[in-house]
PDB file of C-alpha atoms in Angstrom:
ATOM      1  CA  MET A1127      16.038 -43.301 -24.370  1.00 77.00           C
ATOM      2  CA  ILE A1128      19.171 -41.986 -26.441  1.00 82.00           C
ATOM      3  CA  ASN A1129      17.418 -42.916 -29.735  1.00 85.00           C
ATOM      4  CA  TYR A1130      14.452 -40.742 -28.654  1.00 86.00           C
ATOM      5  CA  TYR A1131      16.364 -37.929 -27.559  1.00 86.00           C
ATOM      6  CA  LYS A1132      18.134 -38.078 -31.018  1.00 85.00           C
ATOM      7  CA  LYS A1133      14.797 -37.761 -32.576  1.00 85.00           C
ATOM      8  CA  ALA A1134      13.631 -35.095 -30.195  1.00 88.00           C
ATOM      9  CA  TRP A1135      16.742 -33.203 -31.023  1.00 88.00           C
ATOM     10  CA  LYS A1136      15.968 -33.452 -34.808  1.00 87.00           C
ATOM     11  CA  VAL A1137      12.777 -32.412 -34.559  1.00 86.00           C
ATOM     12  CA  ALA A1138      13.543 -29.299 -32.117  1.00 87.00           C
ATOM     13  CA  GLY A1139      15.898 -27.878 -34.751  1.00 86.00           C
ATOM     14  CA  GLU A1140      12.988 -27.580 -37.504  1.00 85.00           C
ATOM     15  CA  LEU A1141      11.702 -24.557 -36.463  1.00 84.00           C
ATOM     16  CA  ASN A1142      12.117 -21.068 -37.948  1.00 87.00           C
ATOM     17  CA  LYS A1143      15.110 -19.019 -36.497  1.00 87.00           C
ATOM     18  CA  PHE A1144      12.511 -16.308 -35.033  1.00 88.00           C
ATOM     19  CA  GLN A1145      10.771 -18.951 -33.184  1.00 88.00           C
ATOM     20  CA  TYR A1146      13.971 -19.508 -30.910  1.00 89.00           C
ATOM     21  CA  VAL A1147      14.043 -15.845 -29.957  1.00 90.00           C
ATOM     22  CA  ARG A1148      12.146 -15.347 -26.789  1.00 90.00           C
ATOM     23  CA  LEU A1149      12.283 -12.896 -24.003  1.00 91.00           C
ATOM     24  CA  THR A1150      13.297 -15.552 -21.328  1.00 92.00           C
ATOM     25  CA  THR A1151      16.050 -16.960 -23.764  1.00 93.00           C
ATOM     26  CA  ILE A1152      17.493 -13.476 -24.299  1.00 94.00           C
ATOM     27  CA  LEU A1153      17.728 -13.078 -20.362  1.00 94.00           C
ATOM     28  CA  TRP A1154      19.268 -16.006 -19.767  1.00 94.00           C
ATOM     29  CA  ILE A1155      21.756 -15.382 -22.617  1.00 94.00           C
ATOM     30  CA  LEU A1156      22.775 -12.130 -20.788  1.00 95.00           C
ATOM     31  CA  ALA A1157      23.017 -14.110 -17.634  1.00 94.00           C
ATOM     32  CA  VAL A1158      25.483 -16.598 -19.172  1.00 94.00           C
ATOM     33  CA  ILE A1159      27.497 -13.706 -21.100  1.00 95.00           C
ATOM     34  CA  ASP A1160      27.875 -12.308 -17.502  1.00 94.00           C
ATOM     35  CA  ALA A1161      29.181 -15.376 -16.051  1.00 93.00           C
ATOM     36  CA  LEU A1162      31.640 -16.124 -18.899  1.00 94.00           C
ATOM     37  CA  TYR A1163      32.879 -12.477 -18.561  1.00 93.00           C
ATOM     38  CA  ILE A1164      33.474 -13.281 -14.794  1.00 91.00           C
ATOM     39  CA  LEU A1165      35.293 -16.458 -15.633  1.00 90.00           C
ATOM     40  CA  ALA A1166      37.502 -14.767 -18.365  1.00 90.00           C
ATOM     41  CA  THR A1167      38.472 -11.664 -16.090  1.00 89.00           C
ATOM     42  CA  TYR A1168      38.975 -13.502 -12.914  1.00 86.00           C
ATOM     43  CA  ASN A1169      42.441 -12.984 -11.136  1.00 86.00           C
ATOM     44  CA  TYR A1170      44.040 -16.558 -11.591  1.00 83.00           C
ATOM     45  CA  ALA A1171      47.513 -15.342 -11.161  1.00 81.00           C
ATOM     46  CA  GLY A1172      46.708 -14.460  -7.730  1.00 81.00           C
ATOM     47  CA  PHE A1173      46.889 -18.218  -6.473  1.00 80.00           C
ATOM     48  CA  SER A1174      49.647 -19.171  -4.185  1.00 77.00           C
ATOM     49  CA  SER A1175      51.001 -21.926  -6.678  1.00 85.00           C
ATOM     50  CA  LEU A1176      51.281 -22.688 -10.091  1.00 86.00           C
ATOM     51  CA  GLY A1177      49.415 -26.093  -9.698  1.00 87.00           C
ATOM     52  CA  ALA A1178      46.353 -24.158  -8.273  1.00 86.00           C
ATOM     53  CA  MET A1179      46.394 -21.636 -10.928  1.00 89.00           C
ATOM     54  CA  ILE A1180      46.330 -24.162 -13.518  1.00 90.00           C
ATOM     55  CA  ALA A1181      43.680 -26.170 -11.871  1.00 89.00           C
ATOM     56  CA  ASN A1182      41.349 -23.407 -11.508  1.00 88.00           C
ATOM     57  CA  ILE A1183      41.830 -22.249 -15.311  1.00 91.00           C
ATOM     58  CA  ILE A1184      41.009 -25.708 -16.287  1.00 92.00           C
ATOM     59  CA  GLU A1185      37.829 -25.644 -14.176  1.00 92.00           C
ATOM     60  CA  ALA A1186      36.936 -22.259 -15.621  1.00 92.00           C
ATOM     61  CA  ILE A1187      37.312 -23.630 -19.097  1.00 94.00           C
ATOM     62  CA  ILE A1188      35.051 -26.909 -18.363  1.00 95.00           C
ATOM     63  CA  ILE A1189      32.618 -24.630 -16.655  1.00 93.00           C
ATOM     64  CA  ALA A1190      32.456 -22.142 -19.628  1.00 94.00           C
ATOM     65  CA  ILE A1191      32.047 -25.014 -22.162  1.00 95.00           C
ATOM     66  CA  VAL A1192      29.073 -26.510 -20.165  1.00 94.00           C
ATOM     67  CA  LEU A1193      27.302 -23.227 -19.808  1.00 94.00           C
ATOM     68  CA  CYS A1194      27.637 -22.646 -23.731  1.00 95.00           C
ATOM     69  CA  VAL A1195      26.432 -26.264 -24.592  1.00 94.00           C
ATOM     70  CA  LEU A1196      23.635 -25.964 -22.023  1.00 94.00           C
ATOM     71  CA  THR A1197      22.712 -22.539 -23.258  1.00 94.00           C
ATOM     72  CA  TYR A1198      22.654 -23.977 -26.961  1.00 94.00           C
ATOM     73  CA  VAL A1199      20.741 -26.968 -26.015  1.00 94.00           C
ATOM     74  CA  ASN A1200      17.961 -24.990 -23.988  1.00 94.00           C
ATOM     75  CA  ILE A1201      17.585 -22.581 -26.827  1.00 93.00           C
ATOM     76  CA  ARG A1202      16.811 -25.450 -29.047  1.00 93.00           C
ATOM     77  CA  PHE A1203      14.258 -27.029 -26.531  1.00 93.00           C
ATOM     78  CA  PHE A1204      12.663 -23.994 -24.965  1.00 93.00           C
ATOM     79  CA  PRO A1205       9.775 -23.312 -27.543  1.00 91.00           C
ATOM     80  CA  TRP A1206       8.390 -26.739 -26.295  1.00 90.00           C
ATOM     81  CA  ALA A1207       9.262 -26.264 -22.508  1.00 90.00           C
ATOM     82  CA  LYS A1208       7.827 -22.747 -22.112  1.00 89.00           C
ATOM     83  CA  HIS A1209       4.993 -22.271 -20.069  1.00 87.00           C
ATOM     84  CA  VAL A1210       1.949 -20.706 -21.537  1.00 84.00           C
ATOM     85  CA  SER A1211      -1.226 -19.408 -19.906  1.00 83.00           C
ATOM     86  CA  LYS A1212      -4.102 -20.908 -21.746  1.00 84.00           C
ATOM     87  CA  PHE A1213      -7.483 -19.646 -22.168  1.00 84.00           C
ATOM     88  CA  GLU A1214     -10.803 -20.922 -23.306  1.00 83.00           C
ATOM     89  CA  LYS A1215     -11.867 -17.417 -24.910  1.00 87.00           C
ATOM     90  CA  SER A1216     -10.096 -14.790 -26.840  1.00 91.00           C
ATOM     91  CA  LEU A1217      -9.329 -11.556 -25.131  1.00 90.00           C
ATOM     92  CA  LEU A1218     -12.295  -9.571 -26.780  1.00 92.00           C
ATOM     93  CA  GLN A1219     -14.758 -12.595 -25.926  1.00 93.00           C
ATOM     94  CA  ASP A1220     -13.402 -12.860 -22.217  1.00 93.00           C
ATOM     95  CA  MET A1221     -13.779  -8.867 -21.727  1.00 94.00           C
ATOM     96  CA  GLU A1222     -17.468  -8.875 -23.185  1.00 94.00           C
ATOM     97  CA  ASP A1223     -18.584 -12.029 -21.227  1.00 95.00           C
ATOM     98  CA  SER A1224     -16.975 -10.900 -17.919  1.00 94.00           C
ATOM     99  CA  GLY A1225     -18.564  -7.119 -18.513  1.00 95.00           C
ATOM    100  CA  ASN A1226     -21.682  -8.561 -19.179  1.00 95.00           C
ATOM    101  CA  GLN A1227     -21.972 -10.811 -16.211  1.00 95.00           C
ATOM    102  CA  ALA A1228     -20.907  -8.001 -13.993  1.00 95.00           C
ATOM    103  CA  TYR A1229     -23.750  -6.056 -15.269  1.00 95.00           C
ATOM    104  CA  GLN A1230     -26.204  -8.696 -14.816  1.00 95.00           C
ATOM    105  CA  GLU A1231     -24.934  -9.273 -11.210  1.00 94.00           C
ATOM    106  CA  THR A1232     -25.505  -5.547 -10.656  1.00 93.00           C
ATOM    107  CA  ILE A1233     -28.987  -5.640 -12.056  1.00 93.00           C
ATOM    108  CA  ASP A1234     -30.222  -8.790 -10.056  1.00 93.00           C
ATOM    109  CA  GLU A1235     -28.758  -7.139  -6.849  1.00 91.00           C
ATOM    110  CA  GLY A1236     -30.949  -4.163  -7.353  1.00 91.00           C
ATOM    111  CA  PRO A1237     -30.740  -0.391  -6.412  1.00 91.00           C
ATOM    112  CA  ARG A1238     -28.880   0.361  -3.218  1.00 88.00           C
ATOM    113  CA  ASP A1239     -29.276   2.710  -0.356  1.00 87.00           C
ATOM    114  CA  LYS A1240     -26.889   5.336  -0.265  1.00 84.00           C
ATOM    115  CA  MET A1241     -26.128   7.509   2.780  1.00 84.00           C
ATOM    116  CA  VAL A1242     -26.935  11.026   2.467  1.00 84.00           C
ATOM    117  CA  ILE A1243     -25.230  13.583   5.294  1.00 87.00           C
ATOM    118  CA  HIS A1244     -27.227  16.679   5.971  1.00 84.00           C
ATOM    119  CA  GLU A1245     -25.397  19.797   7.558  1.00 85.00           C
ATOM    120  CA  HIS A1246     -27.325  22.245   9.681  1.00 80.00           C
ATOM    121  CA  PRO A1247     -26.246  25.150  12.060  1.00 86.00           C
ATOM    122  CA  GLU A1248     -26.432  24.532  15.798  1.00 83.00           C
ATOM    123  CA  THR A1249     -26.387  26.887  18.877  1.00 84.00           C
ATOM    124  CA  SER A1250     -25.611  26.038  22.506  1.00 82.00           C
ATOM    125  CA  ILE A1251     -25.107  27.488  25.766  1.00 82.00           C
ATOM    126  CA  VAL A1252     -22.061  26.733  27.374  1.00 75.00           C
ATOM    127  CA  GLN A1253     -21.562  27.381  31.086  1.00 73.00           C
ATOM    128  CA  ASP A1254     -17.803  28.370  32.344  1.00 67.00           C
ATOM    129  CA  ASP A1255     -16.671  27.473  35.562  1.00 63.00           C
ATOM    130  CA  ALA A1256     -16.266  30.360  38.126  1.00 58.00           C
ATOM    131  CA  PRO A1257     -13.146  31.634  38.652  1.00 56.00           C
ATOM    132  CA  GLN A1258     -11.148  30.025  41.698  1.00 55.00           C
ATOM    133  CA  LYS A1259     -12.610  32.019  44.901  1.00 55.00           C
ATOM    134  CA  ASP A1260     -10.128  33.703  46.795  1.00 51.00           C
ATOM    135  CA  THR A1261      -9.820  32.853  50.411  1.00 52.00           C
ATOM    136  CA  THR A1262      -9.518  35.219  53.357  1.00 53.00           C
ATOM    137  CA  PRO A1263      -7.091  34.002  56.104  1.00 54.00           C
ATOM    138  CA  THR A1264      -8.299  33.471  59.253  1.00 56.00           C
ATOM    139  CA  ASN A1265      -5.378  35.010  60.956  1.00 70.00           C
ATOM    140  CA  VAL A1266      -5.948  38.289  59.482  1.00 77.00           C
ATOM    141  CA  PRO A1267      -7.858  40.362  62.052  1.00 82.00           C
ATOM    142  CA  TYR A1268     -11.240  41.305  61.110  1.00 80.00           C
ATOM    143  CA  SER A1269     -10.515  44.822  61.939  1.00 82.00           C
ATOM    144  CA  GLU A1270      -7.893  45.063  59.381  1.00 82.00           C
ATOM    145  CA  VAL A1271     -10.107  43.997  56.579  1.00 82.00           C
ATOM    146  CA  GLN A1272     -12.919  46.246  57.639  1.00 85.00           C
ATOM    147  CA  ASN A1273     -10.231  49.129  57.921  1.00 84.00           C
ATOM    148  CA  VAL A1274      -9.225  48.608  54.194  1.00 82.00           C
ATOM    149  CA  LYS A1275     -13.080  48.449  53.136  1.00 84.00           C
ATOM    150  CA  ALA A1276     -13.612  51.683  54.940  1.00 85.00           C
ATOM    151  CA  LYS A1277     -10.500  53.244  53.508  1.00 83.00           C
ATOM    152  CA  TYR A1278     -10.893  52.160  49.698  1.00 82.00           C
ATOM    153  CA  GLY A1279     -14.520  50.637  49.549  1.00 81.00           C
ATOM    154  CA  SER A1280     -16.619  47.688  50.159  1.00 79.00           C
ATOM    155  CA  ASN A1281     -15.106  45.712  47.268  1.00 77.00           C
ATOM    156  CA  TYR A1282     -11.699  45.708  48.474  1.00 81.00           C
ATOM    157  CA  GLU A1283     -10.321  42.897  50.633  1.00 79.00           C
ATOM    158  CA  ILE A1284      -7.446  41.139  51.905  1.00 78.00           C
ATOM    159  CA  ARG A1285      -7.107  37.909  50.157  1.00 76.00           C
ATOM    160  CA  ARG A1286      -4.603  34.865  49.868  1.00 73.00           C
ATOM    161  CA  ASN A1287      -4.048  33.673  46.221  1.00 62.00           C
ATOM    162  CA  THR A1288      -5.072  36.648  44.093  1.00 52.00           C
ATOM    163  CA  GLY A1289      -6.508  34.583  41.171  1.00 55.00           C
ATOM    164  CA  GLY A1290      -9.640  36.075  39.431  1.00 55.00           C
ATOM    165  CA  SER A1291      -9.020  39.334  41.401  1.00 61.00           C
ATOM    166  CA  THR A1292      -6.879  42.447  40.638  1.00 64.00           C
ATOM    167  CA  PRO A1293      -4.012  43.169  43.329  1.00 72.00           C
ATOM    168  CA  VAL A1294      -3.943  46.937  44.159  1.00 75.00           C
ATOM    169  CA  ASN A1295      -0.817  48.616  45.166  1.00 74.00           C
ATOM    170  CA  VAL A1296      -1.587  50.224  48.689  1.00 79.00           C
ATOM    171  CA  PRO A1297       0.388  51.177  51.602  1.00 80.00           C
ATOM    172  CA  GLU A1298      -1.128  48.426  53.830  1.00 79.00           C
ATOM    173  CA  THR A1299      -0.070  45.618  51.378  1.00 79.00           C
ATOM    174  CA  SER A1300       3.657  45.579  52.566  1.00 80.00           C
ATOM    175  CA  ASN A1301       2.474  45.468  56.115  1.00 80.00           C
ATOM    176  CA  ILE A1302       0.285  42.615  55.533  1.00 79.00           C
ATOM    177  CA  GLN A1303       2.867  40.873  53.650  1.00 80.00           C
ATOM    178  CA  LYS A1304       5.224  41.298  56.331  1.00 80.00           C
ATOM    179  CA  ASN A1305       2.820  39.939  59.005  1.00 81.00           C
ATOM    180  CA  TYR A1306       1.167  37.208  57.003  1.00 79.00           C
ATOM    181  CA  GLY A1307       3.331  36.288  54.127  1.00 75.00           C
ATOM    182  CA  SER A1308       3.994  37.231  50.471  1.00 75.00           C
ATOM    183  CA  ASN A1309       0.812  35.565  48.967  1.00 75.00           C
ATOM    184  CA  TYR A1310      -1.475  37.977  50.873  1.00 79.00           C
ATOM    185  CA  ALA A1311      -2.455  41.161  49.195  1.00 79.00           C
ATOM    186  CA  VAL A1312      -4.955  43.805  48.929  1.00 80.00           C
ATOM    187  CA  VAL A1313      -7.195  42.909  46.041  1.00 79.00           C
ATOM    188  CA  ALA A1314     -10.161  44.504  44.306  1.00 77.00           C
ATOM    189  CA  LYS A1315     -13.189  42.182  43.901  1.00 68.00           C
ATOM    190  CA  LYS A1316     -14.822  41.894  40.679  1.00 57.00           C
ATOM    191  CA  PRO A1317     -18.526  41.626  40.776  1.00 49.00           C
ATOM    192  CA  THR A1318     -18.614  38.509  38.980  1.00 50.00           C
ATOM    193  CA  ASP A1319     -15.577  37.172  40.757  1.00 50.00           C
ATOM    194  CA  ASP A1320     -17.648  34.143  42.346  1.00 54.00           C
ATOM    195  CA  GLU A1321     -20.113  33.876  39.836  1.00 58.00           C
ATOM    196  CA  PRO A1322     -20.308  31.445  36.606  1.00 63.00           C
ATOM    197  CA  THR A1323     -20.616  32.855  33.411  1.00 68.00           C
ATOM    198  CA  THR A1324     -22.570  31.598  30.183  1.00 75.00           C
ATOM    199  CA  ARG A1325     -21.844  31.916  26.580  1.00 77.00           C
ATOM    200  CA  GLU A1326     -23.455  31.018  23.294  1.00 80.00           C
ATOM    201  CA  VAL A1327     -21.332  28.460  21.101  1.00 82.00           C
ATOM    202  CA  SER A1328     -22.105  27.887  17.403  1.00 84.00           C
ATOM    203  CA  SER A1329     -21.527  24.778  15.949  1.00 83.00           C
ATOM    204  CA  VAL A1330     -22.184  22.543  12.925  1.00 83.00           C
ATOM    205  CA  GLY A1331     -24.478  19.543  13.441  1.00 82.00           C
ATOM    206  CA  TYR A1332     -24.926  16.707  11.113  1.00 83.00           C
ATOM    207  CA  ASP A1333     -27.999  14.262  10.089  1.00 86.00           C
ATOM    208  CA  ILE A1334     -27.622  11.016   8.424  1.00 87.00           C
ATOM    209  CA  SER A1335     -30.320   9.415   6.367  1.00 87.00           C
ATOM    210  CA  TYR A1336     -30.676   6.536   3.663  1.00 85.00           C
ATOM    211  CA  VAL A1337     -32.264   6.884   0.395  1.00 87.00           C
ATOM    212  CA  GLN A1338     -32.267   4.803  -2.295  1.00 89.00           C
ATOM    213  CA  GLU A1339     -30.451   5.521  -5.387  1.00 88.00           C
ATOM    214  CA  SER A1340     -32.512   6.413  -8.570  1.00 90.00           C
ATOM    215  CA  TYR A1341     -33.127   4.319 -11.572  1.00 90.00           C
ATOM    216  CA  LYS A1342     -30.814   6.587 -13.364  1.00 92.00           C
ATOM    217  CA  GLU A1343     -28.085   6.169 -10.947  1.00 91.00           C
ATOM    218  CA  PHE A1344     -28.613   2.468 -10.692  1.00 92.00           C
ATOM    219  CA  ILE A1345     -28.202   1.811 -14.447  1.00 94.00           C
ATOM    220  CA  ARG A1346     -25.167   4.009 -14.643  1.00 94.00           C
ATOM    221  CA  ARG A1347     -23.432   1.856 -11.599  1.00 93.00           C
ATOM    222  CA  ALA A1348     -24.506  -1.223 -13.596  1.00 95.00           C
ATOM    223  CA  LYS A1349     -22.808   0.050 -16.636  1.00 95.00           C
ATOM    224  CA  THR A1350     -19.668   1.342 -14.760  1.00 95.00           C
ATOM    225  CA  ASN A1351     -19.221  -2.323 -13.235  1.00 95.00           C
ATOM    226  CA  LYS A1352     -19.482  -3.627 -16.778  1.00 95.00           C
ATOM    227  CA  TRP A1353     -16.820  -1.587 -18.072  1.00 96.00           C
ATOM    228  CA  LEU A1354     -14.538  -1.849 -14.998  1.00 96.00           C
ATOM    229  CA  GLU A1355     -14.692  -5.726 -15.138  1.00 95.00           C
ATOM    230  CA  ALA A1356     -13.973  -5.617 -18.765  1.00 95.00           C
ATOM    231  CA  PHE A1357     -10.765  -3.282 -18.112  1.00 96.00           C
ATOM    232  CA  ARG A1358      -9.874  -5.670 -15.120  1.00 95.00           C
ATOM    233  CA  VAL A1359      -9.699  -8.761 -17.897  1.00 95.00           C
ATOM    234  CA  PHE A1360      -7.815  -6.757 -20.144  1.00 95.00           C
ATOM    235  CA  LEU A1361      -5.184  -5.649 -17.640  1.00 95.00           C
ATOM    236  CA  THR A1362      -4.885  -9.406 -16.104  1.00 93.00           C
ATOM    237  CA  ARG A1363      -4.390 -10.874 -19.589  1.00 92.00           C
ATOM    238  CA  MET A1364      -2.317  -8.140 -21.203  1.00 92.00           C
ATOM    239  CA  LEU A1365       0.055  -7.542 -18.028  1.00 92.00           C
ATOM    240  CA  LEU A1366      -0.387  -9.843 -14.990  1.00 92.00           C
ATOM    241  CA  TYR A1367      -0.223 -13.131 -16.862  1.00 91.00           C
ATOM    242  CA  PRO A1368       2.727 -12.081 -19.321  1.00 91.00           C
ATOM    243  CA  VAL A1369       4.736 -11.317 -16.372  1.00 92.00           C
ATOM    244  CA  LEU A1370       3.864 -14.650 -14.343  1.00 92.00           C
ATOM    245  CA  ASN A1371       4.661 -16.547 -17.574  1.00 92.00           C
ATOM    246  CA  THR A1372       7.989 -14.817 -17.889  1.00 91.00           C
ATOM    247  CA  ILE A1373       8.846 -15.523 -14.093  1.00 93.00           C
ATOM    248  CA  ILE A1374       7.527 -19.059 -14.388  1.00 93.00           C
ATOM    249  CA  ASN A1375       9.686 -19.526 -17.665  1.00 93.00           C
ATOM    250  CA  PHE A1376      12.660 -17.985 -16.173  1.00 93.00           C
ATOM    251  CA  ILE A1377      12.803 -20.736 -13.633  1.00 93.00           C
ATOM    252  CA  LEU A1378      12.148 -23.603 -16.135  1.00 92.00           C
ATOM    253  CA  TRP A1379      14.485 -22.457 -18.850  1.00 93.00           C
ATOM    254  CA  PRO A1380      17.537 -24.248 -17.296  1.00 93.00           C
ATOM    255  CA  PHE A1381      15.633 -27.637 -17.508  1.00 93.00           C
ATOM    256  CA  SER A1382      14.378 -27.016 -21.122  1.00 92.00           C
ATOM    257  CA  PHE A1383      16.456 -29.750 -22.550  1.00 90.00           C
ATOM    258  CA  LEU A1384      14.444 -32.059 -20.182  1.00 90.00           C
ATOM    259  CA  ILE A1385      11.020 -30.545 -20.139  1.00 91.00           C
ATOM    260  CA  GLY A1386      11.026 -29.811 -23.957  1.00 89.00           C
ATOM    261  CA  ALA A1387      11.888 -33.297 -24.780  1.00 88.00           C
ATOM    262  CA  TYR A1388       9.315 -34.641 -22.503  1.00 89.00           C
ATOM    263  CA  LYS A1389       6.607 -32.508 -23.684  1.00 88.00           C
ATOM    264  CA  MET A1390       7.095 -32.953 -27.424  1.00 86.00           C
ATOM    265  CA  ARG A1391       6.561 -36.799 -27.263  1.00 85.00           C
ATOM    266  CA  SER A1392       3.515 -36.545 -29.379  1.00 84.00           C
ATOM    267  CA  THR A1393       5.186 -34.584 -31.975  1.00 84.00           C
ATOM    268  CA  VAL A1394       8.212 -36.790 -32.001  1.00 83.00           C
ATOM    269  CA  LYS A1395       5.967 -39.618 -32.513  1.00 81.00           C
ATOM    270  CA  VAL A1396       3.975 -38.056 -35.542  1.00 78.00           C
ATOM    271  CA  GLN A1397       7.260 -37.358 -37.199  1.00 74.00           C
ATOM    272  CA  ASN A1398       8.476 -40.922 -36.524  1.00 71.00           C
ATOM    273  CA  ASN A1399       5.445 -42.332 -38.258  1.00 71.00           C
ATOM    274  CA  LYS A1400       6.124 -40.453 -41.254  1.00 64.00           C
TER     275      LYS A1400
END
């Protein structure tokens, strides 16, 4: 095992310098630098005893050394340990094939029916409820009602609750309210007080129908699907997969000294046979 690791270490160092420069490695180096800065600037003088302070300083030095060694080793082995999404086709070929497949699927599906909404004006007759009919109290003598009608006209009445009618200020009002209550009054009854009213209301109506798309629209939709699918493949391979690879490699990087040594077995074997 030790002999194999020595050989793997030698092979891992034979790459060109630029091949060790990876985004994941740079991110981890920044994280290690931040950890070393925290260790270097920690307030070790704040411990209660000299022994505790010395112990923590020694512990910090050991941690710093381990971090530096692991960082160097992982940088060396990461080119073999890194995860890379593999594709059977080139980007352009994948875009072309996927686009053509989407085009053919649309052609096989055939023309679709599309919904068409037709707008047209409508007129309807609406009947409004009649105003609330006023009630004549039974305890108002009929003679008093007749006196009011005789004095002011047949459309005048003594009513309770004057909704729908117009109260009038006449001398009889004070006597009526004194005798029967403040909610009584002499009112002028409107001719349409007790009759419902109708009115004409204009609105917009909608009719829905389904028509088959034309041949030109059908071919245009098929071509649109083709280019949309090709663009989706482009975004997936140029944006999504690189981001996923970076996340996966960031997780794997601390274990590069193990993963890389394992994955490069065939390379080490070839070098050993030379």
